[in-house]
Amino acid sequence: DTAVSQTPKYLVTQMGNDKSIKCEQNLGHDTMYWYKQDSKKFLKIMFSYNNKELIINETVPNRFSPKSPDKAHLNLHINSLELGDSAVYFCASSQGSGAPYEQYFGPGTRLTVT
Amino acid sequence: GNSVTQMEGPVTLSEEAFLTINCTYTATGYPSLFWYVQYPGEGLQLLLKATKADDKGSNKGFEATYRKETTSFHLEKGSVQVSDSAVYFCALRREGAQKLVFGQGTRLTINP
């Protein structure tokens, strides 16, 4: 069974479009994250949700809007896509915060904006 | 602020060579330290971790020791295999914090 799954795996779209990436975890974790990995492999956190509440919101354009319908899902919606949004987006989850809980990562979604 | 610096890649070695990937960090207090590995086309997997000074994390023949005095967490393996080819990320999580702060990643290629 896949612990953290993301759909789609690949997403190619044009500038100006709106797209969503879905993430689901079946680990029973209560904290979920979105990370962005750029073309140089640099990985940086974007958002974190704990029990459906936004905990971390790094300096991310407000075109990016996370949505957590329940503890097991954290979707990422992106409006008015730009070329610079091209990257691999990773979802992750962990069993809470305040301790060195392991974060489990999904396989990533490669977004290409043309 | 908190940051992680890894040695520049790419690193290319022959099979059975000794591996060291350097990692140093800047953080207040006592962060937890992690090494993650990303195999081609896959997501990140936790390789090992250490939560306090002098702890040694180990897994799959890899080791790293949390050195508070040198603020380092270097990754080592005595004899690498072709299957170890991947990108390796050092990361820290500050006490009480949720987010991981990653280094820039080091691409490792092992030739047969």
PDB file of C-alpha atoms in Angstrom:
ATOM      1  CA  ASP A   1       0.000   0.000   0.000  1.00  0.00           C
ATOM      2  CA  THR A   2       1.261   3.460  -0.891  1.00  0.00           C
ATOM      3  CA  ALA A   3       1.699   5.547   2.249  1.00  0.00           C
ATOM      4  CA  VAL A   4       1.665   8.991   0.637  1.00  0.00           C
ATOM      5  CA  SER A   5       0.277   9.254  -2.862  1.00  0.00           C
ATOM      6  CA  GLN A   6       0.083  12.184  -5.244  1.00  0.00           C
ATOM      7  CA  THR A   7      -1.808  12.723  -8.471  1.00  0.00           C
ATOM      8  CA  PRO A   8      -0.946  13.396 -11.142  1.00  0.00           C
ATOM      9  CA  LYS A   9       2.664  12.301 -11.416  1.00  0.00           C
ATOM     10  CA  TYR A  10       3.270  14.554 -14.402  1.00  0.00           C
ATOM     11  CA  LEU A  11       1.444  17.736 -15.301  1.00  0.00           C
ATOM     12  CA  VAL A  12       2.153  19.807 -18.394  1.00  0.00           C
ATOM     13  CA  THR A  13       0.146  22.967 -18.835  1.00  0.00           C
ATOM     14  CA  GLN A  14       0.284  26.430 -20.317  1.00  0.00           C
ATOM     15  CA  MET A  15       0.917  29.735 -18.638  1.00  0.00           C
ATOM     16  CA  GLY A  16      -2.165  31.326 -17.163  1.00  0.00           C
ATOM     17  CA  ASN A  17      -3.994  28.067 -16.489  1.00  0.00           C
ATOM     18  CA  ASP A  18      -5.241  26.907 -13.085  1.00  0.00           C
ATOM     19  CA  LYS A  19      -4.321  23.434 -11.900  1.00  0.00           C
ATOM     20  CA  SER A  20      -4.540  21.254  -8.814  1.00  0.00           C
ATOM     21  CA  ILE A  21      -2.323  18.551  -7.369  1.00  0.00           C
ATOM     22  CA  LYS A  22      -3.839  16.060  -4.959  1.00  0.00           C
ATOM     23  CA  CYS A  23      -2.195  14.343  -2.017  1.00  0.00           C
ATOM     24  CA  GLU A  24      -3.473  11.566   0.201  1.00  0.00           C
ATOM     25  CA  GLN A  25      -1.849   9.715   3.079  1.00  0.00           C
ATOM     26  CA  ASN A  26      -3.096   6.496   4.656  1.00  0.00           C
ATOM     27  CA  LEU A  27      -0.749   6.546   7.645  1.00  0.00           C
ATOM     28  CA  GLY A  28      -3.165   8.175  10.060  1.00  0.00           C
ATOM     29  CA  HIS A  29      -0.865  11.180  10.400  1.00  0.00           C
ATOM     30  CA  ASP A  30      -2.247  14.529  11.440  1.00  0.00           C
ATOM     31  CA  THR A  31       0.350  16.784   9.827  1.00  0.00           C
ATOM     32  CA  MET A  32       0.864  17.229   6.088  1.00  0.00           C
ATOM     33  CA  TYR A  33       3.224  19.368   4.048  1.00  0.00           C
ATOM     34  CA  TRP A  34       3.930  20.658   0.563  1.00  0.00           C
ATOM     35  CA  TYR A  35       7.509  21.114  -0.620  1.00  0.00           C
ATOM     36  CA  LYS A  36       8.826  22.548  -3.880  1.00  0.00           C
ATOM     37  CA  GLN A  37      11.973  21.195  -5.523  1.00  0.00           C
ATOM     38  CA  ASP A  38      13.428  23.441  -8.195  1.00  0.00           C
ATOM     39  CA  SER A  39      15.520  22.491 -11.200  1.00  0.00           C
ATOM     40  CA  LYS A  40      18.695  22.554  -9.126  1.00  0.00           C
ATOM     41  CA  LYS A  41      17.176  20.046  -6.681  1.00  0.00           C
ATOM     42  CA  PHE A  42      16.848  22.661  -3.958  1.00  0.00           C
ATOM     43  CA  LEU A  43      13.967  21.614  -1.709  1.00  0.00           C
ATOM     44  CA  LYS A  44      11.954  24.108   0.294  1.00  0.00           C
ATOM     45  CA  ILE A  45       8.803  23.887   2.372  1.00  0.00           C
ATOM     46  CA  MET A  46       5.730  25.762   1.185  1.00  0.00           C
ATOM     47  CA  PHE A  47       2.915  24.844   3.574  1.00  0.00           C
ATOM     48  CA  SER A  48       2.134  22.698   6.559  1.00  0.00           C
ATOM     49  CA  TYR A  49      -1.263  21.665   7.892  1.00  0.00           C
ATOM     50  CA  ASN A  50      -1.977  20.104  11.260  1.00  0.00           C
ATOM     51  CA  ASN A  51      -5.435  18.631  11.751  1.00  0.00           C
ATOM     52  CA  LYS A  52      -6.700  20.631   8.790  1.00  0.00           C
ATOM     53  CA  GLU A  53      -5.313  23.898  10.147  1.00  0.00           C
ATOM     54  CA  LEU A  54      -2.644  25.895   8.349  1.00  0.00           C
ATOM     55  CA  ILE A  55       0.490  25.929  10.508  1.00  0.00           C
ATOM     56  CA  ILE A  56       3.273  26.960   8.155  1.00  0.00           C
ATOM     57  CA  ASN A  57       2.904  29.323   5.234  1.00  0.00           C
ATOM     58  CA  GLU A  58       6.280  30.251   3.849  1.00  0.00           C
ATOM     59  CA  THR A  59       6.781  33.097   1.442  1.00  0.00           C
ATOM     60  CA  VAL A  60       4.677  31.664  -1.336  1.00  0.00           C
ATOM     61  CA  PRO A  61       2.670  33.700  -3.880  1.00  0.00           C
ATOM     62  CA  ASN A  62      -1.002  33.790  -3.041  1.00  0.00           C
ATOM     63  CA  ARG A  63      -1.647  32.100  -6.387  1.00  0.00           C
ATOM     64  CA  PHE A  64      -0.880  28.942  -4.413  1.00  0.00           C
ATOM     65  CA  SER A  65      -3.708  27.849  -2.159  1.00  0.00           C
ATOM     66  CA  PRO A  66      -3.618  24.635  -0.144  1.00  0.00           C
ATOM     67  CA  LYS A  67      -6.856  22.927   0.785  1.00  0.00           C
ATOM     68  CA  SER A  68      -7.243  20.249   3.433  1.00  0.00           C
ATOM     69  CA  PRO A  69     -10.727  18.674   3.302  1.00  0.00           C
ATOM     70  CA  ASP A  70      -9.731  16.190   6.015  1.00  0.00           C
ATOM     71  CA  LYS A  71      -6.648  14.989   7.861  1.00  0.00           C
ATOM     72  CA  ALA A  72      -5.753  12.491   5.157  1.00  0.00           C
ATOM     73  CA  HIS A  73      -5.759  14.930   2.245  1.00  0.00           C
ATOM     74  CA  LEU A  74      -3.875  18.090   1.379  1.00  0.00           C
ATOM     75  CA  ASN A  75      -4.412  19.434  -2.104  1.00  0.00           C
ATOM     76  CA  LEU A  76      -2.513  22.229  -3.777  1.00  0.00           C
ATOM     77  CA  HIS A  77      -4.286  24.564  -6.135  1.00  0.00           C
ATOM     78  CA  ILE A  78      -2.307  26.940  -8.316  1.00  0.00           C
ATOM     79  CA  ASN A  79      -3.898  29.853 -10.150  1.00  0.00           C
ATOM     80  CA  SER A  80      -2.516  31.715 -13.151  1.00  0.00           C
ATOM     81  CA  LEU A  81       0.447  29.418 -13.609  1.00  0.00           C
ATOM     82  CA  GLU A  82       3.788  31.008 -14.493  1.00  0.00           C
ATOM     83  CA  LEU A  83       6.930  29.583 -16.081  1.00  0.00           C
ATOM     84  CA  GLY A  84       8.722  29.824 -12.725  1.00  0.00           C
ATOM     85  CA  ASP A  85       6.225  27.438 -11.178  1.00  0.00           C
ATOM     86  CA  SER A  86       7.806  24.591 -13.120  1.00  0.00           C
ATOM     87  CA  ALA A  87       9.237  22.270 -10.488  1.00  0.00           C
ATOM     88  CA  VAL A  88       8.647  18.994  -8.708  1.00  0.00           C
ATOM     89  CA  TYR A  89       6.141  19.307  -5.869  1.00  0.00           C
ATOM     90  CA  PHE A  90       6.347  16.856  -3.000  1.00  0.00           C
ATOM     91  CA  CYS A  91       3.691  16.139  -0.440  1.00  0.00           C
ATOM     92  CA  ALA A  92       4.720  14.718   2.941  1.00  0.00           C
ATOM     93  CA  SER A  93       3.113  13.731   6.218  1.00  0.00           C
ATOM     94  CA  SER A  94       4.211  13.125   9.785  1.00  0.00           C
ATOM     95  CA  GLN A  95       2.720  12.026  13.051  1.00  0.00           C
ATOM     96  CA  GLY A  96       2.527  15.441  14.666  1.00  0.00           C
ATOM     97  CA  SER A  97       4.981  18.098  15.670  1.00  0.00           C
ATOM     98  CA  GLY A  98       7.245  19.191  18.478  1.00  0.00           C
ATOM     99  CA  ALA A  99       9.394  16.079  18.216  1.00  0.00           C
ATOM    100  CA  PRO A 100      11.643  14.520  15.566  1.00  0.00           C
ATOM    101  CA  TYR A 101       8.828  12.681  13.855  1.00  0.00           C
ATOM    102  CA  GLU A 102       9.796  11.253  10.507  1.00  0.00           C
ATOM    103  CA  GLN A 103       8.259  12.881   7.468  1.00  0.00           C
ATOM    104  CA  TYR A 104       7.090  10.473   4.793  1.00  0.00           C
ATOM    105  CA  PHE A 105       7.236  11.842   1.257  1.00  0.00           C
ATOM    106  CA  GLY A 106       5.104  11.151  -1.749  1.00  0.00           C
ATOM    107  CA  PRO A 107       6.616  10.340  -5.158  1.00  0.00           C
ATOM    108  CA  GLY A 108       6.334  13.917  -6.382  1.00  0.00           C
ATOM    109  CA  THR A 109       4.445  15.699  -9.140  1.00  0.00           C
ATOM    110  CA  ARG A 110       6.529  17.139 -11.945  1.00  0.00           C
ATOM    111  CA  LEU A 111       4.833  20.328 -13.116  1.00  0.00           C
ATOM    112  CA  THR A 112       5.952  21.834 -16.415  1.00  0.00           C
ATOM    113  CA  VAL A 113       4.544  25.186 -17.438  1.00  0.00           C
ATOM    114  CA  THR A 114       5.021  26.104 -21.090  1.00  0.00           C
TER     115      THR A 114
ATOM    116  CA  GLY B   1      18.376  31.656  10.755  1.00  0.00           C
ATOM    117  CA  ASN B   2      18.530  27.908  10.386  1.00  0.00           C
ATOM    118  CA  SER B   3      20.431  26.529   7.427  1.00  0.00           C
ATOM    119  CA  VAL B   4      22.151  23.422   6.122  1.00  0.00           C
ATOM    120  CA  THR B   5      25.174  23.349   3.837  1.00  0.00           C
ATOM    121  CA  GLN B   6      26.268  20.240   1.970  1.00  0.00           C
ATOM    122  CA  MET B   7      29.331  19.581  -0.085  1.00  0.00           C
ATOM    123  CA  GLU B   8      29.002  20.500  -3.729  1.00  0.00           C
ATOM    124  CA  GLY B   9      28.225  17.709  -6.095  1.00  0.00           C
ATOM    125  CA  PRO B  10      28.195  15.799  -8.224  1.00  0.00           C
ATOM    126  CA  VAL B  11      30.278  13.115  -6.573  1.00  0.00           C
ATOM    127  CA  THR B  12      31.432  10.190  -8.690  1.00  0.00           C
ATOM    128  CA  LEU B  13      33.047   7.115  -7.160  1.00  0.00           C
ATOM    129  CA  SER B  14      33.899   3.592  -8.134  1.00  0.00           C
ATOM    130  CA  GLU B  15      32.105   0.650  -6.579  1.00  0.00           C
ATOM    131  CA  GLU B  16      33.499  -0.344  -3.143  1.00  0.00           C
ATOM    132  CA  ALA B  17      35.027   3.095  -2.576  1.00  0.00           C
ATOM    133  CA  PHE B  18      34.647   4.922   0.736  1.00  0.00           C
ATOM    134  CA  LEU B  19      32.056   7.667   0.754  1.00  0.00           C
ATOM    135  CA  THR B  20      31.874  10.887   2.727  1.00  0.00           C
ATOM    136  CA  ILE B  21      29.328  13.606   2.061  1.00  0.00           C
ATOM    137  CA  ASN B  22      29.890  16.608   4.289  1.00  0.00           C
ATOM    138  CA  CYS B  23      27.044  18.416   5.983  1.00  0.00           C
ATOM    139  CA  THR B  24      27.218  21.353   8.381  1.00  0.00           C
ATOM    140  CA  TYR B  25      24.367  23.253   9.918  1.00  0.00           C
ATOM    141  CA  THR B  26      23.484  26.518  11.594  1.00  0.00           C
ATOM    142  CA  ALA B  27      20.733  26.449  14.179  1.00  0.00           C
ATOM    143  CA  THR B  28      19.931  27.578  17.682  1.00  0.00           C
ATOM    144  CA  GLY B  29      19.432  25.016  20.393  1.00  0.00           C
ATOM    145  CA  TYR B  30      19.524  21.321  19.626  1.00  0.00           C
ATOM    146  CA  PRO B  31      17.960  20.491  16.287  1.00  0.00           C
ATOM    147  CA  SER B  32      17.300  16.982  15.062  1.00  0.00           C
ATOM    148  CA  LEU B  33      19.367  16.029  12.029  1.00  0.00           C
ATOM    149  CA  PHE B  34      18.416  13.838   9.094  1.00  0.00           C
ATOM    150  CA  TRP B  35      19.743  12.367   5.894  1.00  0.00           C
ATOM    151  CA  TYR B  36      17.241  11.738   3.135  1.00  0.00           C
ATOM    152  CA  VAL B  37      17.907   9.915  -0.142  1.00  0.00           C
ATOM    153  CA  GLN B  38      16.150  10.463  -3.453  1.00  0.00           C
ATOM    154  CA  TYR B  39      16.565   7.683  -6.014  1.00  0.00           C
ATOM    155  CA  PRO B  40      15.998   8.585  -9.677  1.00  0.00           C
ATOM    156  CA  GLY B  41      12.356   9.355 -10.365  1.00  0.00           C
ATOM    157  CA  GLU B  42      11.267   8.784  -6.772  1.00  0.00           C
ATOM    158  CA  GLY B  43      10.384  10.801  -3.704  1.00  0.00           C
ATOM    159  CA  LEU B  44      12.571  11.323  -0.684  1.00  0.00           C
ATOM    160  CA  GLN B  45      13.130   8.528   1.798  1.00  0.00           C
ATOM    161  CA  LEU B  46      14.517   8.934   5.272  1.00  0.00           C
ATOM    162  CA  LEU B  47      17.926   7.259   5.388  1.00  0.00           C
ATOM    163  CA  LEU B  48      18.927   7.951   8.980  1.00  0.00           C
ATOM    164  CA  LYS B  49      18.528  10.469  11.760  1.00  0.00           C
ATOM    165  CA  ALA B  50      20.012  11.649  15.039  1.00  0.00           C
ATOM    166  CA  THR B  51      18.211  13.649  17.677  1.00  0.00           C
ATOM    167  CA  LYS B  52      20.923  14.690  20.112  1.00  0.00           C
ATOM    168  CA  ALA B  53      24.626  15.385  20.288  1.00  0.00           C
ATOM    169  CA  ASP B  54      26.921  12.366  19.798  1.00  0.00           C
ATOM    170  CA  ASP B  55      24.055  10.213  18.529  1.00  0.00           C
ATOM    171  CA  LYS B  56      24.978   8.050  15.565  1.00  0.00           C
ATOM    172  CA  GLY B  57      22.341   7.295  12.983  1.00  0.00           C
ATOM    173  CA  SER B  58      22.857   4.261  10.773  1.00  0.00           C
ATOM    174  CA  ASN B  59      20.997   2.408   8.053  1.00  0.00           C
ATOM    175  CA  LYS B  60      21.901   0.298   5.009  1.00  0.00           C
ATOM    176  CA  GLY B  61      25.614   0.622   5.771  1.00  0.00           C
ATOM    177  CA  PHE B  62      25.434   4.417   5.985  1.00  0.00           C
ATOM    178  CA  GLU B  63      26.355   6.257   9.181  1.00  0.00           C
ATOM    179  CA  ALA B  64      26.352   9.825  10.426  1.00  0.00           C
ATOM    180  CA  THR B  65      27.291  11.197  13.842  1.00  0.00           C
ATOM    181  CA  TYR B  66      25.731  14.341  15.339  1.00  0.00           C
ATOM    182  CA  ARG B  67      28.696  16.555  16.238  1.00  0.00           C
ATOM    183  CA  LYS B  68      27.587  19.560  18.228  1.00  0.00           C
ATOM    184  CA  GLU B  69      31.103  20.967  18.605  1.00  0.00           C
ATOM    185  CA  THR B  70      31.618  21.158  14.846  1.00  0.00           C
ATOM    186  CA  THR B  71      27.908  21.537  13.940  1.00  0.00           C
ATOM    187  CA  SER B  72      28.287  18.692  11.484  1.00  0.00           C
ATOM    188  CA  PHE B  73      26.470  15.530  10.426  1.00  0.00           C
ATOM    189  CA  HIS B  74      28.655  13.983   7.736  1.00  0.00           C
ATOM    190  CA  LEU B  75      27.351  10.931   5.896  1.00  0.00           C
ATOM    191  CA  GLU B  76      29.723   7.977   5.471  1.00  0.00           C
ATOM    192  CA  LYS B  77      29.679   4.526   3.954  1.00  0.00           C
ATOM    193  CA  GLY B  78      32.586   2.146   3.890  1.00  0.00           C
ATOM    194  CA  SER B  79      31.912   0.459   0.550  1.00  0.00           C
ATOM    195  CA  VAL B  80      29.459   1.959  -1.901  1.00  0.00           C
ATOM    196  CA  GLN B  81      27.451   0.068  -4.500  1.00  0.00           C
ATOM    197  CA  VAL B  82      26.037   1.086  -7.858  1.00  0.00           C
ATOM    198  CA  SER B  83      22.577   0.984  -6.264  1.00  0.00           C
ATOM    199  CA  ASP B  84      23.613   3.832  -3.933  1.00  0.00           C
ATOM    200  CA  SER B  85      23.543   6.248  -6.861  1.00  0.00           C
ATOM    201  CA  ALA B  86      21.036   8.919  -5.849  1.00  0.00           C
ATOM    202  CA  VAL B  87      20.722  12.457  -4.537  1.00  0.00           C
ATOM    203  CA  TYR B  88      21.387  12.792  -0.806  1.00  0.00           C
ATOM    204  CA  PHE B  89      19.882  15.565   1.307  1.00  0.00           C
ATOM    205  CA  CYS B  90      20.973  16.634   4.737  1.00  0.00           C
ATOM    206  CA  ALA B  91      18.236  18.315   6.780  1.00  0.00           C
ATOM    207  CA  LEU B  92      17.523  19.694  10.204  1.00  0.00           C
ATOM    208  CA  ARG B  93      14.415  20.271  12.249  1.00  0.00           C
ATOM    209  CA  ARG B  94      14.651  22.822  15.020  1.00  0.00           C
ATOM    210  CA  GLU B  95      13.351  21.848  18.444  1.00  0.00           C
ATOM    211  CA  GLY B  96       9.596  22.243  18.594  1.00  0.00           C
ATOM    212  CA  ALA B  97       9.339  23.079  14.912  1.00  0.00           C
ATOM    213  CA  GLN B  98       7.531  21.168  12.209  1.00  0.00           C
ATOM    214  CA  LYS B  99       9.354  22.065   9.079  1.00  0.00           C
ATOM    215  CA  LEU B 100      12.494  20.464   7.728  1.00  0.00           C
ATOM    216  CA  VAL B 101      15.231  22.717   6.418  1.00  0.00           C
ATOM    217  CA  PHE B 102      17.143  20.992   3.649  1.00  0.00           C
ATOM    218  CA  GLY B 103      20.602  21.361   2.234  1.00  0.00           C
ATOM    219  CA  GLN B 104      20.990  21.732  -1.492  1.00  0.00           C
ATOM    220  CA  GLY B 105      21.437  18.022  -2.121  1.00  0.00           C
ATOM    221  CA  THR B 106      24.481  16.090  -3.351  1.00  0.00           C
ATOM    222  CA  ARG B 107      24.205  13.910  -6.416  1.00  0.00           C
ATOM    223  CA  LEU B 108      26.168  10.674  -6.037  1.00  0.00           C
ATOM    224  CA  THR B 109      27.035   8.424  -8.965  1.00  0.00           C
ATOM    225  CA  ILE B 110      28.697   5.072  -8.421  1.00  0.00           C
ATOM    226  CA  ASN B 111      30.373   3.460 -11.397  1.00  0.00           C
ATOM    227  CA  PRO B 112      30.840  -0.315 -11.617  1.00  0.00           C
TER     228      PRO B 112
END
